[in-house]
Coordinates of C-alpha atoms in Angstrom, one line a residue:
I1 CA -4.6 19.5 13.2
T2 CA -1.8 20.9 15.3
H3 CA -0.6 18.9 18.4
T4 CA -1.5 20.2 21.7
S5 CA 1.0 21.3 24.5
I6 CA -0.6 18.4 26.6
E7 CA 0.2 15.9 23.8
L8 CA 3.8 17.3 23.3
K9 CA 4.6 16.8 27.0
A10 CA 3.3 13.3 27.1
E11 CA 5.4 12.6 24.2
Q12 CA 8.5 14.0 25.4
E13 CA 8.2 12.4 29.2
L14 CA 7.5 8.8 27.4
F15 CA 10.6 9.3 25.2
K16 CA 12.7 10.5 28.3
K17 CA 11.5 7.5 30.2
I18 CA 12.3 5.0 27.5
K19 CA 15.6 6.7 26.7
A20 CA 16.7 6.6 30.1
K21 CA 15.9 2.8 30.6
I22 CA 17.9 2.0 27.3
L23 CA 21.0 3.8 28.5
K24 CA 20.9 2.0 31.7
S25 CA 20.7 -1.3 30.2
K26 CA 23.6 -3.5 29.3
G27 CA 24.8 -4.1 25.6
P28 CA 26.9 -2.6 23.1
H29 CA 24.6 0.2 22.2
I30 CA 26.1 3.5 22.4
G31 CA 23.3 6.0 22.1
V32 CA 19.6 6.8 21.5
V33 CA 17.6 9.2 19.4
L34 CA 14.0 10.2 18.7
A35 CA 13.3 10.1 15.0
G36 CA 10.1 10.3 12.9
S37 CA 7.7 13.2 12.6
V38 CA 7.6 14.0 16.5
A39 CA 11.2 14.9 16.2
R40 CA 10.5 17.2 13.3
N41 CA 7.6 18.9 14.8
T42 CA 5.5 17.9 12.0
H43 CA 3.2 15.4 13.3
L44 CA -0.5 15.7 13.5
R45 CA -2.9 16.0 16.5
G46 CA -3.7 12.7 17.8
D47 CA -0.7 11.0 16.1
K48 CA 0.8 8.9 19.0
D49 CA 3.8 7.3 17.4
L50 CA 7.3 7.3 18.7
D51 CA 10.1 5.9 16.5
I52 CA 13.0 5.5 18.6
F53 CA 16.6 4.5 17.3
V54 CA 19.1 2.9 19.0
F55 CA 22.7 3.5 17.9
Y56 CA 25.4 0.6 17.6
P57 CA 29.1 0.9 16.5
T58 CA 29.7 -0.1 13.1
T59 CA 32.4 -2.6 14.1
L60 CA 29.7 -4.7 15.3
T61 CA 28.8 -7.8 13.0
R62 CA 25.4 -7.9 11.5
E63 CA 24.4 -11.0 13.5
K64 CA 25.6 -9.3 16.9
F65 CA 23.9 -6.1 15.7
E66 CA 20.6 -7.6 15.1
K67 CA 20.6 -9.9 18.3
S68 CA 21.6 -7.2 20.5
G69 CA 18.8 -4.9 19.0
L70 CA 16.1 -7.4 19.6
V71 CA 17.1 -8.4 23.2
L72 CA 17.2 -4.9 24.2
A73 CA 14.0 -3.7 22.7
H74 CA 11.9 -6.7 24.4
S75 CA 13.7 -5.9 27.6
I76 CA 12.2 -2.2 27.2
F77 CA 8.9 -3.2 26.3
G78 CA 8.6 -5.8 29.1
N79 CA 5.0 -6.9 29.9
H80 CA 3.5 -4.1 27.3
F81 CA 2.3 -5.6 24.1
H82 CA 5.0 -5.8 21.5
E83 CA 5.9 -7.9 18.5
E84 CA 8.9 -8.5 16.2
A85 CA 8.8 -6.9 12.8
Y86 CA 10.8 -6.7 9.9
S87 CA 12.4 -3.9 7.7
E88 CA 15.8 -4.8 6.2
H89 CA 16.5 -6.3 9.6
P90 CA 14.2 -7.2 12.5
Y91 CA 13.1 -4.7 15.0
V92 CA 10.4 -4.5 17.7
R93 CA 7.3 -2.5 17.8
G94 CA 4.5 -2.4 20.5
V95 CA 2.1 -0.2 22.7
I96 CA 3.4 1.6 25.8
D97 CA 1.0 4.1 27.7
G98 CA -1.2 4.3 24.6
F99 CA 1.6 5.1 22.1
D100 CA 2.7 3.0 19.2
V101 CA 6.3 2.8 19.9
E102 CA 9.0 1.3 17.7
I103 CA 12.4 0.6 18.9
V104 CA 14.9 0.2 16.0
P105 CA 18.8 -0.6 16.0
T106 CA 20.8 1.5 13.8
Y107 CA 24.4 1.7 12.8
K108 CA 26.0 5.0 14.1
V109 CA 27.4 6.4 10.7
N110 CA 28.8 9.8 9.9
K111 CA 26.9 10.4 6.9
A112 CA 23.5 8.7 5.5
I113 CA 25.3 7.7 2.3
E114 CA 27.8 5.5 4.5
K115 CA 25.0 3.4 5.8
L116 CA 25.3 -0.3 6.6
S117 CA 21.6 -1.0 6.9
A118 CA 18.6 0.8 5.2
V119 CA 17.4 2.3 8.4
D120 CA 20.8 4.0 9.2
R121 CA 19.9 7.0 7.2
T122 CA 16.7 7.8 9.0
P123 CA 18.2 9.7 12.1
F124 CA 19.7 12.1 9.3
H125 CA 16.2 12.9 8.1
A126 CA 15.3 14.3 11.4
E127 CA 18.4 16.5 11.6
Y128 CA 18.2 17.7 8.3
M129 CA 14.6 18.9 8.7
R130 CA 15.2 20.5 12.1
K131 CA 18.1 22.6 10.5
H132 CA 16.0 23.5 7.3
L133 CA 12.1 23.6 8.1
S134 CA 11.2 26.9 9.5
E135 CA 8.2 26.9 12.1
I136 CA 5.8 28.3 9.4
Q137 CA 6.9 25.5 7.2
Q138 CA 6.3 23.0 10.0
R139 CA 2.7 24.1 9.9
D140 CA 2.4 23.6 6.1
V141 CA 3.7 20.2 6.6
R142 CA 0.7 19.3 8.7
L143 CA -1.6 20.9 6.2
L144 CA -0.1 19.1 3.2
K145 CA -0.1 15.9 5.4
Q146 CA -3.9 16.2 6.6
F147 CA -4.7 16.9 2.6
L148 CA -3.2 13.9 1.6
K149 CA -4.8 11.9 4.5
G150 CA -8.1 13.5 3.2
I151 CA -7.8 12.1 -0.3
E152 CA -6.3 8.8 1.1
V153 CA -2.8 9.0 -0.4
Y154 CA -0.8 9.3 2.8
G155 CA 1.3 6.4 3.6
A156 CA 4.1 4.4 1.9
D157 CA 2.8 0.9 3.2
V158 CA 1.7 -1.7 0.6
K159 CA -1.9 -1.1 1.4
M160 CA -1.7 2.8 0.7
Q161 CA 1.0 2.9 -1.9
G162 CA 1.0 6.7 -1.1
V163 CA 3.5 8.9 0.2
P164 CA 5.6 8.9 3.6
G165 CA 5.7 11.9 5.9
Y166 CA 9.5 12.6 5.1
L167 CA 8.4 13.2 1.6
V168 CA 5.8 15.6 2.5
E169 CA 8.5 17.7 4.4
I170 CA 10.7 17.8 1.4
L171 CA 8.0 19.0 -0.9
I172 CA 7.2 21.9 1.5
L173 CA 10.9 22.9 2.0
H174 CA 11.3 22.4 -1.9
Y175 CA 8.2 24.4 -3.1
G176 CA 8.2 26.9 0.0
D177 CA 4.5 26.3 1.3
F178 CA 1.4 24.5 1.1
I179 CA -0.4 26.4 -1.8
A180 CA 2.9 26.4 -3.8
A181 CA 3.2 22.9 -3.4
L182 CA -0.4 22.2 -4.5
E183 CA 0.3 24.4 -7.6
N184 CA 3.4 22.6 -8.4
I185 CA 1.7 18.9 -7.9
A186 CA -1.1 20.0 -10.1
N187 CA 1.1 20.6 -13.2
W188 CA 3.5 17.7 -12.5
R189 CA 4.6 15.7 -15.7
T190 CA 5.9 12.0 -15.7
P191 CA 8.5 11.6 -14.5
A192 CA 8.2 14.8 -11.9
I193 CA 11.7 15.2 -10.4
V194 CA 12.2 17.1 -7.1
D195 CA 15.8 17.3 -6.1
Q196 CA 15.4 19.7 -3.0
A197 CA 19.3 19.6 -2.2
K198 CA 20.3 20.1 -5.8
Q199 CA 22.6 16.9 -6.0
Y200 CA 22.1 16.3 -9.7
E201 CA 22.8 18.7 -12.2
N202 CA 21.3 16.9 -15.2
P203 CA 17.6 15.9 -14.9
N204 CA 18.3 13.1 -17.6
H205 CA 20.7 11.6 -15.1
V206 CA 18.0 11.1 -12.6
K207 CA 15.5 9.6 -15.0
A208 CA 18.2 7.0 -16.0
L209 CA 19.0 6.3 -12.2
F210 CA 15.3 5.9 -11.5
P211 CA 13.5 4.5 -14.7
N212 CA 9.6 3.8 -14.6
S213 CA 9.1 6.1 -11.7
F214 CA 6.2 8.4 -12.0
L215 CA 7.7 10.9 -9.1
V216 CA 11.4 10.9 -8.1
V217 CA 12.2 12.8 -4.8
I218 CA 15.8 12.7 -4.1
D219 CA 16.7 12.1 -0.5
P220 CA 18.5 15.2 0.7
T221 CA 20.7 13.0 2.8
D222 CA 21.3 10.3 0.4
K223 CA 21.3 10.9 -3.3
T224 CA 21.0 7.4 -4.3
R225 CA 17.2 6.9 -2.7
N226 CA 14.1 8.0 -4.2
V227 CA 11.8 8.8 -1.4
A228 CA 8.6 8.4 -3.6
A229 CA 9.5 4.6 -4.4
A230 CA 6.4 3.3 -3.1
L231 CA 4.0 5.8 -5.0
S232 CA 1.6 3.9 -7.4
Q233 CA 0.4 5.4 -10.7
N234 CA -3.1 5.7 -9.3
Q235 CA -2.0 7.5 -6.3
F236 CA 0.3 9.9 -8.2
G237 CA -2.7 10.7 -10.5
R238 CA -5.0 11.2 -7.5
M239 CA -2.5 13.8 -6.0
M240 CA -2.6 15.9 -9.0
A241 CA -6.2 15.7 -9.7
A242 CA -6.8 16.7 -6.1
A243 CA -4.8 19.4 -6.0
R244 CA -6.3 20.8 -9.2
S245 CA -9.7 20.5 -7.5
F246 CA -8.7 22.1 -4.5
L247 CA -6.9 25.2 -6.1
K248 CA -10.2 25.6 -8.3
S249 CA -12.6 25.2 -5.2
P250 CA -11.0 25.2 -1.8
R251 CA -13.0 23.4 0.9
E252 CA -12.5 21.9 4.2
K253 CA -13.8 18.6 3.0
F254 CA -10.3 17.9 1.3
F255 CA -8.7 17.5 4.6
F256 CA -11.2 15.4 6.5
A257 CA -13.2 13.2 3.5
H258 CA -11.5 10.2 4.9
E259 CA -13.5 10.8 7.9
E260 CA -16.9 11.0 6.6
S261 CA -19.6 8.2 7.3
P262 CA -19.7 5.2 4.8
V263 CA -22.2 4.9 2.3
S264 CA -25.4 4.0 3.4
L265 CA -26.7 0.3 3.5
S266 CA -29.8 1.3 1.3
E267 CA -27.2 2.8 -1.1
I268 CA -25.3 -0.3 -1.0
R269 CA -28.4 -2.6 -1.5
S270 CA -29.4 -0.2 -4.4
R271 CA -26.0 -0.2 -6.1
L272 CA -25.7 -4.2 -5.8
K273 CA -28.9 -4.5 -7.9
K274 CA -27.1 -2.7 -10.7
E275 CA -23.8 -4.4 -10.5
E276 CA -22.8 -8.4 -10.9
L277 CA -20.4 -8.9 -7.9
L278 CA -19.0 -11.9 -6.6
G279 CA -16.0 -12.8 -4.5
V280 CA -14.1 -15.0 -2.1
H281 CA -14.1 -14.5 1.6
F282 CA -11.2 -16.2 3.8
P283 CA -9.6 -15.7 7.2
Y284 CA -6.6 -13.3 7.7
P285 CA -3.4 -14.9 7.7
R286 CA -2.3 -14.4 11.2
G287 CA 1.2 -14.4 12.3
M288 CA 2.1 -12.4 9.1
L289 CA 3.4 -8.9 9.1
E290 CA 0.7 -6.4 7.8
D291 CA 2.6 -5.3 5.2
V292 CA 3.4 -8.6 4.0
A293 CA -0.3 -9.8 4.4
W294 CA -1.3 -6.8 2.3
G295 CA 1.0 -7.7 -0.5
Q296 CA 0.0 -11.3 -0.8
I297 CA -3.8 -10.3 -0.8
Q298 CA -3.3 -7.8 -3.5
R299 CA -1.4 -10.3 -5.4
L300 CA -4.3 -13.0 -5.0
G301 CA -6.6 -10.3 -6.2
K302 CA -4.7 -10.0 -9.2
K303 CA -4.3 -13.6 -9.7
L304 CA -7.9 -14.4 -9.4
V305 CA -8.7 -11.7 -12.1
H306 CA -6.2 -13.3 -14.4
V307 CA -7.3 -16.9 -14.2
V308 CA -11.1 -15.8 -14.3
E309 CA -10.5 -13.8 -17.5
E310 CA -8.8 -16.7 -19.1
H311 CA -12.1 -18.5 -19.3
D312 CA -13.7 -15.5 -21.0
F313 CA -15.3 -13.7 -18.5
C314 CA -14.8 -9.9 -18.5
I315 CA -13.9 -8.3 -15.0
R316 CA -14.2 -4.7 -15.2
R317 CA -12.5 -4.0 -11.8
H318 CA -11.7 -5.9 -8.4
W319 CA -11.3 -4.8 -5.0
V320 CA -9.3 -6.2 -2.0
W321 CA -9.9 -5.6 1.8
T322 CA -8.9 -7.0 5.1
D323 CA -9.4 -5.7 8.7
G324 CA -5.8 -7.1 9.5
K325 CA -7.0 -9.3 12.1
K326 CA -9.9 -11.7 11.3
E327 CA -10.9 -11.6 7.5
C328 CA -10.1 -11.0 3.9
V329 CA -12.3 -10.4 1.0
L330 CA -11.7 -10.3 -2.7
I331 CA -14.4 -8.8 -4.9
L332 CA -14.7 -9.1 -8.8
D333 CA -17.0 -6.6 -10.7
V334 CA -18.2 -8.9 -13.7
E335 CA -19.6 -7.7 -16.9
N336 CA -20.6 -11.1 -18.0
P337 CA -21.5 -13.7 -15.2
T338 CA -22.9 -16.2 -17.6
L339 CA -21.5 -17.2 -20.9
Q340 CA -23.1 -18.8 -24.1
P341 CA -22.6 -22.7 -23.5
T342 CA -20.6 -22.9 -26.9
E343 CA -17.5 -21.2 -27.8
L344 CA -15.4 -20.4 -30.9
R345 CA -12.0 -21.9 -31.4
I346 CA -10.0 -20.5 -34.0
G347 CA -7.2 -22.9 -35.4
P348 CA -4.0 -22.4 -37.5
P349 CA -3.9 -21.3 -41.1
I350 CA -4.7 -24.1 -43.4
M351 CA -1.3 -23.8 -45.0
D352 CA 0.4 -24.9 -41.9
Q353 CA -0.3 -28.8 -42.3
S354 CA 1.2 -30.2 -39.2
S355 CA -0.4 -27.7 -36.7
C356 CA -3.7 -28.3 -38.7
E357 CA -3.5 -31.9 -38.1
R358 CA -2.8 -31.4 -34.3
F359 CA -5.8 -29.0 -34.1
L360 CA -8.1 -31.6 -35.7
S361 CA -6.9 -34.4 -33.4
V362 CA -7.9 -32.3 -30.4
H363 CA -11.1 -31.1 -31.4
K364 CA -12.7 -34.3 -32.6
K365 CA -16.2 -33.7 -31.9
P366 CA -17.3 -30.0 -32.3
V367 CA -20.9 -28.8 -32.1
S368 CA -20.2 -26.9 -35.5
G369 CA -17.3 -27.4 -37.9
P370 CA -14.4 -27.9 -38.7
R371 CA -14.5 -25.4 -41.5
I372 CA -12.2 -22.8 -43.2
E373 CA -12.7 -19.1 -42.3
N374 CA -10.4 -16.3 -43.6
G375 CA -7.9 -19.1 -44.3
R376 CA -7.8 -20.7 -40.9
L377 CA -9.6 -23.8 -39.3
V378 CA -12.5 -23.0 -37.0
V379 CA -14.7 -25.1 -34.9
I380 CA -17.6 -24.3 -32.5
E381 CA -17.4 -26.4 -29.2
K382 CA -19.3 -27.0 -25.9
R383 CA -18.0 -24.9 -22.8
K384 CA -17.0 -26.9 -19.7
I385 CA -17.3 -23.7 -17.8
F386 CA -20.1 -21.0 -18.7
T387 CA -20.9 -19.4 -15.0
I388 CA -18.7 -17.1 -13.1
Q389 CA -19.5 -19.2 -9.8
S390 CA -18.2 -22.1 -11.3
A391 CA -14.9 -20.6 -12.6
L392 CA -14.3 -19.1 -9.2
N393 CA -14.9 -22.2 -7.4
I394 CA -12.5 -24.2 -9.9
E395 CA -9.7 -21.6 -10.0
W396 CA -9.8 -20.9 -6.1
K397 CA -9.1 -24.6 -5.6
K398 CA -6.3 -24.5 -7.9
I399 CA -4.8 -21.2 -6.2
V400 CA -5.2 -22.8 -2.8
Q401 CA -3.4 -26.0 -4.1
N402 CA -0.4 -24.0 -5.5
E403 CA 0.0 -21.4 -2.5
A404 CA 2.9 -21.6 0.0
K405 CA 2.4 -23.6 3.1
E406 CA 1.9 -20.7 5.4
L407 CA -1.1 -19.2 3.5
K408 CA -2.6 -22.5 2.2
P409 CA -4.4 -23.1 5.8
F410 CA -6.2 -19.8 5.7
L411 CA -7.0 -19.9 2.0
S412 CA -8.5 -23.3 2.2
K413 CA -11.2 -22.1 4.5
G414 CA -12.1 -19.5 1.8
S415 CA -15.6 -19.6 0.2
L416 CA -17.5 -17.6 -2.4
I417 CA -19.1 -14.5 -0.8
S418 CA -22.6 -13.7 -2.0
E419 CA -24.1 -10.1 -2.1
N420 CA -26.3 -10.7 0.9
A421 CA -23.0 -11.7 3.0
L422 CA -21.5 -8.5 1.7
I423 CA -24.5 -6.5 3.0
S424 CA -24.1 -8.2 6.4
L425 CA -20.3 -7.5 6.5
S426 CA -21.2 -3.9 5.9
K427 CA -23.5 -3.8 8.9
K428 CA -20.9 -5.3 11.1
N429 CA -17.7 -3.5 10.0
K430 CA -17.8 0.2 9.4
E431 CA -14.3 0.3 7.9
F432 CA -15.5 -2.4 5.3
A433 CA -18.8 -0.5 4.7
R434 CA -16.8 2.6 3.7
G435 CA -14.4 0.9 1.5
F436 CA -17.0 -1.4 -0.1
G437 CA -19.4 1.7 -0.5
N438 CA -16.6 3.6 -2.2
F439 CA -15.9 0.7 -4.4
L440 CA -19.5 0.5 -5.5
V441 CA -19.7 4.3 -6.1
G442 CA -16.6 4.1 -8.2
K443 CA -15.8 7.7 -7.9
D444 CA -13.1 10.0 -6.6
W445 CA -15.3 12.6 -4.9
F446 CA -12.9 15.5 -6.0
L447 CA -13.3 14.8 -9.7

């Protein structure tokens, strides 16, 4: 998992080339630095990411800062593929000579705590780690990164909701080495607190500053920031469980399980015979940043579960997926795909006269009742919707109608996806097959 000398040479040569081009370009920028894991020698073999930060004076207005950063970055990429993205402010990312390159404008501040924009602290991360991480610890950072990749917890984006590389570096620095880090992770308690630079004397102060956090990792360069803010409760739990399992029975699979072949089509077919699945298939919202798109798709999945459950269907779990290019799928695992054609309606207490009168005026022609049970009015009525297909059709149309205009054109092309269509998609798309197969199996392999 350690990068080769050939990779290191290619990274450094491309950075020098881009740096020289930036420094020769006209504009108010005053310097350039390589950030990210490449700058800290903690990146994994095969990683081809260059995070390049361009410094601007703090006297520059925000408007000029953003405009100058974009103009410069577009000129550097030239004819290479590139696009504008957005963190706290816009920046440009693209591909040059096979490397994923980001060119990010940042204010030149003296300390991370003096930041004028969120990214201003990032160059300090590289400086801090270069100063404190030993060469052996750099190796252990790579081990822990690969371990977290293997259990699919590595990455702080909306899709993964896991941990960023900088957090992994802090953990190794704090605990000492890979095994010590796993031993501590295995015994974390909520909230787990890691204050590597000892910036707080009282843990209760940390808890008060970062309420509702499962893990608080204080940024050594900025004590107001929790580096683990993106971590979800599920991913927090998976880190702990995987650490315990590895320490009990160490094996190579922990580092490379994410690369294993997907569940076979025959297994998918077999599982589908035991499950009641239904979902919606719609085009990927082009023109939307990947993190934003993932956030919207996850929100739609939760919304769909909520509105379907309001019709008395029990959704045991759901899964969302997108290839980030062409298609999106929302899948519901339904316990009761068909309901009885009638439903029980429990009304107000009989002592509440006005509410009883309203209830009776609404429920004029019940199948059974009205009657009094346990001191309340009760009726049994015909259901308007008693199949999951009908509920999904009706509620999806409502969702499309109420969505923002940038999403509506894509959602309006959505349709129910059958189990046969899910098998066809599994044949066509290996990434979908892996995720869908894991969803069907419904098991964290290390438990």
